Coordinates of C-alpha atoms and ligand atoms in Angstrom, one line a residue:
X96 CA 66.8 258.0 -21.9
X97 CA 66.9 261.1 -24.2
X98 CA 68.6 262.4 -26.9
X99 CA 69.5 265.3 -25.4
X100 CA 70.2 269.0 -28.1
X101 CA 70.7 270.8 -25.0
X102 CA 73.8 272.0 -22.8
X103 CA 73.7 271.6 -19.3
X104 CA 74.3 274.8 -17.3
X105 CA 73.6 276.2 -13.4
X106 CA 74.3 279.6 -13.2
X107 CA 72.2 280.7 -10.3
X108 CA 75.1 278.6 -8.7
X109 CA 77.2 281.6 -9.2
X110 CA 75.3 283.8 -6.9
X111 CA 76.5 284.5 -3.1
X112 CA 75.5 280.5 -1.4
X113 CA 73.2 282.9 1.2
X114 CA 71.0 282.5 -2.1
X115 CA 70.6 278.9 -1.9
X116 CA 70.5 275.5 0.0
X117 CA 71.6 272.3 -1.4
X118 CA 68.6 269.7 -0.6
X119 CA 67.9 266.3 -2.2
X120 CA 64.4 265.7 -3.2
X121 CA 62.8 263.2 -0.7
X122 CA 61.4 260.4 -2.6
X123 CA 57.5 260.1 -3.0
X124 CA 55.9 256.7 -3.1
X125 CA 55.5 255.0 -6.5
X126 CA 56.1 257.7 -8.7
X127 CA 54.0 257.7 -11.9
X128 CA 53.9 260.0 -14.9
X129 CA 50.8 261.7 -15.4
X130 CA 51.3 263.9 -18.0
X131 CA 54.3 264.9 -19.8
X132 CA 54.8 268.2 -22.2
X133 CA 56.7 266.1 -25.7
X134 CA 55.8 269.6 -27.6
X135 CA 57.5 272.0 -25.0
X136 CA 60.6 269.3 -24.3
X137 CA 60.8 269.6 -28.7
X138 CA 60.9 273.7 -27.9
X139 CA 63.3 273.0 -25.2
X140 CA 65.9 270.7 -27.1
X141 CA 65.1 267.0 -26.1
X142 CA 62.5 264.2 -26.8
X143 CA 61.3 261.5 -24.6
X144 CA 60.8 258.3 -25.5
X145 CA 60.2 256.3 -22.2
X146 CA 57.9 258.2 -20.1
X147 CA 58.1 256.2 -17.2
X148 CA 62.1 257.1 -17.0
X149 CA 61.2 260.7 -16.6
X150 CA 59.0 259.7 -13.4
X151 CA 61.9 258.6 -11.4
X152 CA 63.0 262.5 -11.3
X153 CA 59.6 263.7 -10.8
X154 CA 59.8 261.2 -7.6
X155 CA 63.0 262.2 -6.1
X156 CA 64.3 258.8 -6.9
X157 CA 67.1 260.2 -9.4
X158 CA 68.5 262.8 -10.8
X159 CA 70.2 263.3 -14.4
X160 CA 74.0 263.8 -14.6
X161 CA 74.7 267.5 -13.8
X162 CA 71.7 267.8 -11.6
X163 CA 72.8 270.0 -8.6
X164 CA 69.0 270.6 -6.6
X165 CA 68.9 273.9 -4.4
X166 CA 66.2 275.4 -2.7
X167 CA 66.4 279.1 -3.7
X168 CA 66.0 281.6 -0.9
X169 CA 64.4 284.9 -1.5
X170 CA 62.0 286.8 1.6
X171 CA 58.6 288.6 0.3
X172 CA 55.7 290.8 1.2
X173 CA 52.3 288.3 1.5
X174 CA 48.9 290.4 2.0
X175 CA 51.4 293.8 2.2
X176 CA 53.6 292.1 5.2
X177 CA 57.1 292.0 5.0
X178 CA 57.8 288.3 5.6
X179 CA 62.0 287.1 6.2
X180 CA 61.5 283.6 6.3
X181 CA 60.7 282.9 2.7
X182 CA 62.2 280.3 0.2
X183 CA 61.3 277.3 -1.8
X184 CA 59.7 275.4 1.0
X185 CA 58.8 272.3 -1.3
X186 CA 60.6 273.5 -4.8
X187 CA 64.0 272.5 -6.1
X188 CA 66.0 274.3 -8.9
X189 CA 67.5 271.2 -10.4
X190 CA 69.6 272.7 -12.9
X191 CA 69.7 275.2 -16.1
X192 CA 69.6 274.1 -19.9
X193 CA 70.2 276.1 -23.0
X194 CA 68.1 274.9 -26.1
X195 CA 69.6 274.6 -29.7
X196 CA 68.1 277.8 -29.9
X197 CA 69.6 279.4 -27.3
X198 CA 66.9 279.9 -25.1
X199 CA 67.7 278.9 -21.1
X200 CA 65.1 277.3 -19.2
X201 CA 65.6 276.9 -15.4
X202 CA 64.1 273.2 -13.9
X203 CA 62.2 273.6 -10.6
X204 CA 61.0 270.3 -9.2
X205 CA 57.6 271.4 -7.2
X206 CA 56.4 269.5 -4.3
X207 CA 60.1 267.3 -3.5
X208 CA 59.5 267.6 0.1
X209 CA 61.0 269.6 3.0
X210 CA 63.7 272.3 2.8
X211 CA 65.1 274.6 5.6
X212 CA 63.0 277.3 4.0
X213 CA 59.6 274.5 4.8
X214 CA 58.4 276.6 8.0
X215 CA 55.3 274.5 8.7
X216 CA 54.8 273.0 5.5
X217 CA 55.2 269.6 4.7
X218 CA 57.2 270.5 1.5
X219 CA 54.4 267.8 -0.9
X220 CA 52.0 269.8 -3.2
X221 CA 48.4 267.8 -4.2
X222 CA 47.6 266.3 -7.2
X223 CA 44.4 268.7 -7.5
X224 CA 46.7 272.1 -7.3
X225 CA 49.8 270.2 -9.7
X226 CA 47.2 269.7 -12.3
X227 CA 45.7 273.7 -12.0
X228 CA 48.8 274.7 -12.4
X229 CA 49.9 273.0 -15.0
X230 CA 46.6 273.4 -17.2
X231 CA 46.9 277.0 -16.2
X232 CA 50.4 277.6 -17.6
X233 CA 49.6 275.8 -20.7
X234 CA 46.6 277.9 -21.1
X235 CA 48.1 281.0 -20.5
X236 CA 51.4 280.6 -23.1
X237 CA 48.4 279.3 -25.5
X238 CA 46.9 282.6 -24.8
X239 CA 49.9 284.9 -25.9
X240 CA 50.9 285.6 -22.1
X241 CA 54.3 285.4 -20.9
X242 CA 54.1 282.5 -18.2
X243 CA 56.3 279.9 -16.6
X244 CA 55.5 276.4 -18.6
X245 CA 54.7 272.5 -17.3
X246 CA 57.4 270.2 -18.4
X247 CA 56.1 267.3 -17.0
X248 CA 54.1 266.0 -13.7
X249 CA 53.8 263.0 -11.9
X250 CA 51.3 261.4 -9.2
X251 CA 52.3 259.3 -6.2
X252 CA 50.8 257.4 -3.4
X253 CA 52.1 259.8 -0.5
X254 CA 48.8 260.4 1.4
X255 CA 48.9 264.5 2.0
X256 CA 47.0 266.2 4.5
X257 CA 45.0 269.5 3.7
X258 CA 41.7 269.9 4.6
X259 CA 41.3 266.8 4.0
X260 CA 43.5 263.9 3.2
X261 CA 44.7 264.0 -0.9
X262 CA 47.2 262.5 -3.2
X263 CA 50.5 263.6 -3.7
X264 CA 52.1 264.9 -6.7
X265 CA 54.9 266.8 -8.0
X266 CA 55.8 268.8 -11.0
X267 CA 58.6 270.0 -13.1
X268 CA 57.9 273.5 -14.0
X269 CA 59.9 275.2 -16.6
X270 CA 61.2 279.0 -16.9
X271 CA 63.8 281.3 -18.4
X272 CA 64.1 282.3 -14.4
X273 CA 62.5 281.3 -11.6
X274 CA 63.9 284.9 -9.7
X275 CA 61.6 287.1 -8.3
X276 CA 60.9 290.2 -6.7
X277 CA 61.3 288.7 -3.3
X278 CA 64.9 287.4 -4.3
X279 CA 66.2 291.2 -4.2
X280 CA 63.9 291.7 -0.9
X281 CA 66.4 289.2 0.9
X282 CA 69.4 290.6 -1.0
X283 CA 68.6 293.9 0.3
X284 CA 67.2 293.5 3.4
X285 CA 69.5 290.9 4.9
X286 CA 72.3 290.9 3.0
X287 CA 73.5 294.6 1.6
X288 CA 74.2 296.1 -1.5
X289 CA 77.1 293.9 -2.6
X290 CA 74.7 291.2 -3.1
X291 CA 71.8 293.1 -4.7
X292 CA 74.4 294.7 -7.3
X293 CA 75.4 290.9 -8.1
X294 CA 72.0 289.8 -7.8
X295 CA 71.2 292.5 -10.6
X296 CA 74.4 291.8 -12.7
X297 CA 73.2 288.1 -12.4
X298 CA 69.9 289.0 -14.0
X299 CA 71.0 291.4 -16.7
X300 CA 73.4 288.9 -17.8
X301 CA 71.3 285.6 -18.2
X302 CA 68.3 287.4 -19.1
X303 CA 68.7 291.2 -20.3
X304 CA 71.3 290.7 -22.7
X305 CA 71.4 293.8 -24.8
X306 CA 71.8 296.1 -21.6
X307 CA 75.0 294.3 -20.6
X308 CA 77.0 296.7 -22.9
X309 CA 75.5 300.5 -21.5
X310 CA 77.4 301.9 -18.3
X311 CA 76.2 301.0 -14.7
X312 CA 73.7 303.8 -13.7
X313 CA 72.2 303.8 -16.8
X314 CA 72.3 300.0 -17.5
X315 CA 70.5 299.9 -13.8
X316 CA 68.1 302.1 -14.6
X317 CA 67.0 301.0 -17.9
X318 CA 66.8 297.8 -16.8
X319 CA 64.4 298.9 -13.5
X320 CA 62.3 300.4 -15.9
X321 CA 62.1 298.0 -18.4
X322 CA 60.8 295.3 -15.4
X323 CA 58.2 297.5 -14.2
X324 CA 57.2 297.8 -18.1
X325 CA 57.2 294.1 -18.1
X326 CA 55.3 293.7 -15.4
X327 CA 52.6 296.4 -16.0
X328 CA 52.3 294.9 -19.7
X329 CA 51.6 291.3 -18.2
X330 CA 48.7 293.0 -15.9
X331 CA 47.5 294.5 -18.5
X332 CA 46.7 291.1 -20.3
X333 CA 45.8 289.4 -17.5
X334 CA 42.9 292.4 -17.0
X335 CA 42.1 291.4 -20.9
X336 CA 41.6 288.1 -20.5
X337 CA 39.8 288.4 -17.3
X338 CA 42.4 285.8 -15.2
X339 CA 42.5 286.6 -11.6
X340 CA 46.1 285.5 -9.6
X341 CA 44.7 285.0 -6.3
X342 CA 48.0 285.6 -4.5
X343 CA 50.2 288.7 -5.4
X344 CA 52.4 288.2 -3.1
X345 CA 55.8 290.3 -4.1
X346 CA 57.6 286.4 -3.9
X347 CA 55.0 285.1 -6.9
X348 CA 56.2 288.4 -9.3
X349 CA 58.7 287.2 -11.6
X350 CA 61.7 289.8 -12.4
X351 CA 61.2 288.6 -16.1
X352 CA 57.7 289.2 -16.0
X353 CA 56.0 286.0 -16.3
X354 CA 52.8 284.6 -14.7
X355 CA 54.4 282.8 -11.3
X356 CA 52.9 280.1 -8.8
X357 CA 49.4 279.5 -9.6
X358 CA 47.7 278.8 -6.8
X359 CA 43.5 280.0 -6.4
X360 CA 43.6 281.7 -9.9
X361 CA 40.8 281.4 -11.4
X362 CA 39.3 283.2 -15.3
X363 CA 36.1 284.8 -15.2
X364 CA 33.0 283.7 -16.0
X365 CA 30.6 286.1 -15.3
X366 CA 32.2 289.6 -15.8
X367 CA 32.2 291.0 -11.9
X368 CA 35.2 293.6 -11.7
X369 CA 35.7 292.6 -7.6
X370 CA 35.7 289.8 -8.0
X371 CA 38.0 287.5 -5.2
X372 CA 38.9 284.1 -6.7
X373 CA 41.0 283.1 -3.4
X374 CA 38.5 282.5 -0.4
X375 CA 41.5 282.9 2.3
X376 CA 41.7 286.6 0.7
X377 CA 38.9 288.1 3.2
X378 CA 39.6 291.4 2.2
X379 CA 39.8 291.4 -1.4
X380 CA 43.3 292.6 -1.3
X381 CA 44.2 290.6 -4.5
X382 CA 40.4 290.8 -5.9
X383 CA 40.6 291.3 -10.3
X384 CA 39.7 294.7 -10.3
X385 CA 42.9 295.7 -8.1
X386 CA 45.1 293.6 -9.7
X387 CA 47.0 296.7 -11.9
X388 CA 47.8 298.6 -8.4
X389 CA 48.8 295.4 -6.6
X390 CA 51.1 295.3 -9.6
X391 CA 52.6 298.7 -9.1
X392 CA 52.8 298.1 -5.0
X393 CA 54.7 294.8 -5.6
X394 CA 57.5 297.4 -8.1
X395 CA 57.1 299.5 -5.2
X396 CA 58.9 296.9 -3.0
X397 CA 61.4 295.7 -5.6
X398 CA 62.3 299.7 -5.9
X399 CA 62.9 299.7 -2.0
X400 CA 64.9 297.1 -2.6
X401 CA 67.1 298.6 -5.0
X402 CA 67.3 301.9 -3.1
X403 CA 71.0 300.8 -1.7
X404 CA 72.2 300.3 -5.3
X405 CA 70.5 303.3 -7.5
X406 CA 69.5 307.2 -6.8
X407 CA 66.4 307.6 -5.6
X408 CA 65.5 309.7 -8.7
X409 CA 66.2 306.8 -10.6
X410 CA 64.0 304.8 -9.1
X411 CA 61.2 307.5 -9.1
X412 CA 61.4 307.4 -12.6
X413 CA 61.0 303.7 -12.9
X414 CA 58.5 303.4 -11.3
X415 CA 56.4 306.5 -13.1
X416 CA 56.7 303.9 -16.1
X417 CA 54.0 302.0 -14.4
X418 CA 51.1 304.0 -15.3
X419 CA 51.9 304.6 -18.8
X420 CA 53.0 301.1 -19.8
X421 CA 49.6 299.7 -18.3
X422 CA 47.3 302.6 -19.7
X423 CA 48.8 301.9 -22.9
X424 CA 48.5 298.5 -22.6
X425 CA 45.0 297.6 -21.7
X426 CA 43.6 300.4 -23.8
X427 CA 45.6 298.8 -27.0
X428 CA 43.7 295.2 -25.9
X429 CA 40.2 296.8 -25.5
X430 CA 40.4 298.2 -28.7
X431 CA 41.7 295.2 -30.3
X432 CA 38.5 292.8 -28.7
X433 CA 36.3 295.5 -30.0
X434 CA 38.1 295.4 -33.6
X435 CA 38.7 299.4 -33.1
X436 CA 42.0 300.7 -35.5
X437 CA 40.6 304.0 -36.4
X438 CA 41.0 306.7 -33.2
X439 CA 38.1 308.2 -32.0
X440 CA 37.6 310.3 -28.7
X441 CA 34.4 308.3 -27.4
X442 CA 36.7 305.0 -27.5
X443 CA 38.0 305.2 -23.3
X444 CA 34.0 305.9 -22.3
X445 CA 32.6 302.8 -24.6
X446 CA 35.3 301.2 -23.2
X447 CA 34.4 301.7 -19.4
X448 CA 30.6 301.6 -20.7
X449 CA 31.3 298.2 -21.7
X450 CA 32.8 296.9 -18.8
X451 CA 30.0 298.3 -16.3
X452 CA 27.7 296.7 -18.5
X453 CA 28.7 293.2 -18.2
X454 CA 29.3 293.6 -14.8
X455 CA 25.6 295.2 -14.2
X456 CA 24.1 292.1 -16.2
X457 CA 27.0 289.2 -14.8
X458 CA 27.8 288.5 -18.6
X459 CA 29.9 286.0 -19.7
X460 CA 33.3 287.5 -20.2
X461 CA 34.6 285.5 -22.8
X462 CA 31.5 284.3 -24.5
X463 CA 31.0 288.1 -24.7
X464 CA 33.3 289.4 -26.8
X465 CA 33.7 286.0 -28.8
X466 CA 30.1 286.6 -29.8
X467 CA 31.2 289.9 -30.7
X468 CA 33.7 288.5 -33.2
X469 CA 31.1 286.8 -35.2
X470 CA 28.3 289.9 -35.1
X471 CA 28.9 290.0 -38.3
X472 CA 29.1 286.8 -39.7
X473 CA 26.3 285.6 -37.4
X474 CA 24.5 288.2 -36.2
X475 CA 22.9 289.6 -33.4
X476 CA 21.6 286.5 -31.4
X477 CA 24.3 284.7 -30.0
X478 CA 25.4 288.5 -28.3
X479 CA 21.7 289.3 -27.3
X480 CA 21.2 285.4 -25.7
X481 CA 24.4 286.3 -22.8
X482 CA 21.5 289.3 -21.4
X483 CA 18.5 288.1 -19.8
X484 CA 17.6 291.6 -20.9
X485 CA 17.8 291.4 -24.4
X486 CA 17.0 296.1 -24.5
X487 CA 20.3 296.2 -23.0
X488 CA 22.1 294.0 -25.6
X489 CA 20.2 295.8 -28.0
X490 CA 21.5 299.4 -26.8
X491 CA 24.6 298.7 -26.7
X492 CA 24.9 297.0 -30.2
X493 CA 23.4 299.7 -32.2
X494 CA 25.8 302.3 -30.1
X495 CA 28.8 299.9 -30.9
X496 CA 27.7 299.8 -34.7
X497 CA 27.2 303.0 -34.8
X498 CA 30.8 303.3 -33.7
X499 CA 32.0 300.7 -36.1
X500 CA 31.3 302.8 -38.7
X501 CA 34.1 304.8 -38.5
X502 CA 35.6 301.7 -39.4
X503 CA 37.7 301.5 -42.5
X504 CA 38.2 297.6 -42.4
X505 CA 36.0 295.3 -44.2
X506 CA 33.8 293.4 -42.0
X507 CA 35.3 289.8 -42.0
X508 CA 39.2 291.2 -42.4
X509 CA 38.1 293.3 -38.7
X510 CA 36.3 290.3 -37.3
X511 CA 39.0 287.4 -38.3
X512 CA 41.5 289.9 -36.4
X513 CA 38.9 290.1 -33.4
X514 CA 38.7 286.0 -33.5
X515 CA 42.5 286.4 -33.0
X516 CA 42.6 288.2 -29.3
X517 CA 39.1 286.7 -27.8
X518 CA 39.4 283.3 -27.0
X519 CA 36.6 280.9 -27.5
X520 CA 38.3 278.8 -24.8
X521 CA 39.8 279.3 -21.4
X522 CA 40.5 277.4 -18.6
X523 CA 37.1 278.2 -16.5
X524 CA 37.0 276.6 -13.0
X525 CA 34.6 273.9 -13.9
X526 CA 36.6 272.4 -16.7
X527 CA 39.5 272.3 -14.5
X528 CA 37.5 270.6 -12.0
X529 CA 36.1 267.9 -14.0
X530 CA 39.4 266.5 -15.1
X531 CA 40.6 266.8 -11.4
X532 CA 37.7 264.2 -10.6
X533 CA 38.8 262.2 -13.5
X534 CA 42.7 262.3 -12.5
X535 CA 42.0 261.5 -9.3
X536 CA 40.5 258.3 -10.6
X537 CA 43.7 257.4 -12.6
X538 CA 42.1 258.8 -15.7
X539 CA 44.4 261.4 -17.2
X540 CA 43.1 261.4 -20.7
X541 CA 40.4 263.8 -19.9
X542 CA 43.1 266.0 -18.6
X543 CA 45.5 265.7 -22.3
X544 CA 42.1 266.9 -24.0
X545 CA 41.7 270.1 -22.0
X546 CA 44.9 270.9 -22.9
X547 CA 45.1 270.2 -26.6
X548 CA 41.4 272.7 -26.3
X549 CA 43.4 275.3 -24.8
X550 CA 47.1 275.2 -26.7
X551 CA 44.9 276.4 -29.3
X552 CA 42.1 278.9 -27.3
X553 CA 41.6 281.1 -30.7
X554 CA 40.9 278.3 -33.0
X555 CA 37.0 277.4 -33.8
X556 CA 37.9 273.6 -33.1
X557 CA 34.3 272.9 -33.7
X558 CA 34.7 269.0 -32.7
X559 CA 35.3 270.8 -28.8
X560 CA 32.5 273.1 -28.9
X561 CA 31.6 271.8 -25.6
X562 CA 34.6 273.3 -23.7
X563 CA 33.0 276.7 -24.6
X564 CA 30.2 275.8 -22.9
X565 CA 29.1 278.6 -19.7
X566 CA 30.2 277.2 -16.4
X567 CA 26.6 274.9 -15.2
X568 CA 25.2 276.2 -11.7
X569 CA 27.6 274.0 -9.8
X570 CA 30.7 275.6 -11.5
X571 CA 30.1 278.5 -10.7
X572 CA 31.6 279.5 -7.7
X573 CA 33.5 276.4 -6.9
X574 CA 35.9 277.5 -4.1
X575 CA 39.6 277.6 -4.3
X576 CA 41.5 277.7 -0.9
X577 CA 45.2 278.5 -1.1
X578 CA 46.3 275.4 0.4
X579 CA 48.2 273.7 -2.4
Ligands
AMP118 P1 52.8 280.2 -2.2 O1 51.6 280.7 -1.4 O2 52.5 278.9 -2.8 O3 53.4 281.2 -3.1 O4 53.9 279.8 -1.1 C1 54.4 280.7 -0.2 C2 55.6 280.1 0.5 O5 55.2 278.9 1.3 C3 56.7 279.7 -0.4 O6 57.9 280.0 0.3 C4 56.5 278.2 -0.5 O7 57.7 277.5 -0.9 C5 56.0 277.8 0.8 N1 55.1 276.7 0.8 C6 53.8 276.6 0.3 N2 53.3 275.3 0.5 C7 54.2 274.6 1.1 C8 54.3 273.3 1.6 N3 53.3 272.4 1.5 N4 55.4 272.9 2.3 C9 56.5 273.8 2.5 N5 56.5 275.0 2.0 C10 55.4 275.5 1.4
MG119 MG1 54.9 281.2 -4.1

């Protein structure tokens, strides 16, 4: 089947079995590979040569030798509500490999029917939501963004009810760990501190390494701090790049700090800071501009949950990392999309000035500031032609010159470095749609393109100019419910 440079290993077996159930994957119908990862299985340690193979696991109809599939429990808070009965309700952790390079990724097959952690769910995810988030994951690790990865999916004829009737599919997602927050919610909250404290040993070990060796308060509490770093940090790009979650839910925060479960995410178009990209969020609770406190709220629960195994000063200062970590963060990527190295006072306020702009005059986001990598090289027009009112372009340019020169970089060496953090490609809405229609009609090529575009979002790729095109009317606001 393979040749496999990898070593087989299950560690989240070693946890307390309140952490787990042992379920087969239910078979789906006809199993076919729809797209499978050859470059991340290369990363990982292995190479395929017979798709169709690999499809038989994607269906549930086999498993590899040392294949042990659990569905991992773990409780959460959803919309700010603490909610017990949590788990994979359609996931399976089939096993753990270690590449030739040592790194561990954890196998989660998503969408292999019922668990006991199903509640009303049907345990199937859709073929529309399997292909989101696997583009998405492949677009964010092209982007620089810590993210879990898409291994491999596959499509079946199981008939899956939603709003409507759709296709069933099911993918293998790929991550050094697939434990979140919500993991040392049920630890806490059901099971006492014996199984948080092993819960935490558990993590330090397999994926904080050089903390193993400091003494327990302190190994605790640098490693507390160092998530809530971690996940300020990845807020703070996700602000950058404009990508909105949709569901910040304290059971979709990774511990590592990865981008977890995309569901109704969605990339801006238009730069509009409230923006609410998941239409079952009424209230906006998870809306882009509010991502960076949801972020600290969601630490806020993982430090309640830690509360039986460290001081509450401890914790306190943890979580006053927060602030810092995502100040310094998304003021170190504003200045980079602007090309700013030298310090100047005025920076925070052009800063802020910037973003009330484009959200005053619904600018293109991206197209923005990848225009602005070029000012130089191509001037003025392609900026000016995002504003129906060209004055306000104009105002801001000569204020943003102005300020360039204080610049001691040459031109092109500033603007090359620019070209380096704003994309000229991201997985807008409307992209991801059209190769949904084209999936759904057995065409995955269309699908393979997108994500050769966006592997490489930085790169000119002239030949795929097209995939920076803005979203056309219908694109625009295409809605995204959370049913997956
Ligand atoms: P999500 O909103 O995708 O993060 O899912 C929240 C919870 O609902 C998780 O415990 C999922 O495993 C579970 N879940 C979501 N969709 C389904 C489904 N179709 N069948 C069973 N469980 C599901
Ligand atoms: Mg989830």
């Amino acid at each position: 089947m393979s040749s496999n440079g990898f070593r087989v290993e299950h560690r989240y077996l070693e946890l307390p079995d309140s952490f787990y159930t042992r379920v087969q994957p239910s078979p789906l119908k006809d199993a076919k590979m729809a797209c499978f990862n050859h470059k991340l299985a290369q990363e990982m340690g292995f190479h395929v040569t017979n798709e169709a193979d690999w499809a038989k696991i994607g269906g549930g109809t086999e498993l590899l030798e040392g294949m042990d599939p659990v569905a991992m429990k773990y409780t959460g808070h959803q919309f700010g509500m603490y909610n017990p009965e949590l788990g994979d309700g359609r996931g399976l952790l089939l096993w753990e490999t270690v590449g030739p390079d040592g790194r561990r990724w954890d196998w989660h097959l998503k969408g292999a029917g019922m668990t006991p952690y199903s509640r009303f769910g049907d345990g199937r995810a859709v073929l529309r939501s399997t292909i989101r988030e696997y583009l998405c994951s492949e677009a964010m690790s092209g982007l620089g963004i810590p993210t879990t990865r898409a291994l491999f999916m596959v499509s079946a004829r199981n008939p899956v009810r939603r709003e409507s009737i759709e296709t069933a599919a099911a993918l293998v997602r790929v991550a050094q760990s697939h434990i979140r927050f919500g993991h040392f919610e049920f630890a806490a909250h059901h099971e006492g501190p014996e199984a948080v404290k092993t819960l935490l040993e558990h993590v330090i070990a397999l994926h904080f390494p050089h903390l193993i060796k400091l003494a327990e308060e302190e190994r605790y509490a640098r490693w507390f701090e160092e998530v809530v770093e971690r996940t300020a940090r990845l807020i703070a790009d996700w602000q950058a790049v404009g990508f909105c979650h949709g569901v910040m839910n304290s059971d979709n925060m990774s511990i590592i700090g990865d981008t977890f479960d995309y569901g109704p995410f969605a990339f801006l178009d238009d730069f509009d800071a409230g923006y609410i990209c998941n239409h079952t969020d009424q209230g906006g609770r998870y809306a882009y501009n509010r991502q960076p406190q949801v972020g600290f709220a969601n630490c806020q629960y993982l430090a309640n949950a830690l509360l039986p195994v460290m001081d509450e000063d401890t914790i306190h200062n943890g979580l006053q990392r927060y602030e810092a970590a995502y100040n310094g963060r998304f003021l170190q990527n504003m200045r980079d999309k602007l090309g700013l190295v030298q310090e100047d006072e005025g920076d925070l306020s052009l800063i802020m000035d910037t973003f009330s702009m484009l959200n005053e005059h619904h600018t293109d986001y991206t197209a923005f500031f990848r225009a602005l990598s070029n000012v130089y090289a191509h001037g003025h027009a392609p900026v000016r032609d995002l504003f129906v009112d060209r004055q306000v372009a104009d105002e801001w340019l000569a204020r943003y010159e102005q300020r360039l020169e204080k610049e001691t970089r040459a031109h092109d060496e500033r603007e090359f470095e620019m070209r380096r953090v704003n994309p000229k490609y991201i997985l807008r809405n409307y992209l991801a749609q059209q190769v949904i229609l084209e999936a759904q009609n057995g065409d995955y090529e269309p699908m393979k393109e997108l994500i050769k575009v966006l592997e490489r979002p930085y790169d000119e790729q002239p030949e795929h100019a097209r995939y920076a095109a803005l979203p056309p009317d219908w694109g625009k606001h295409i809605n995204i419910s959370c049913s997956s």
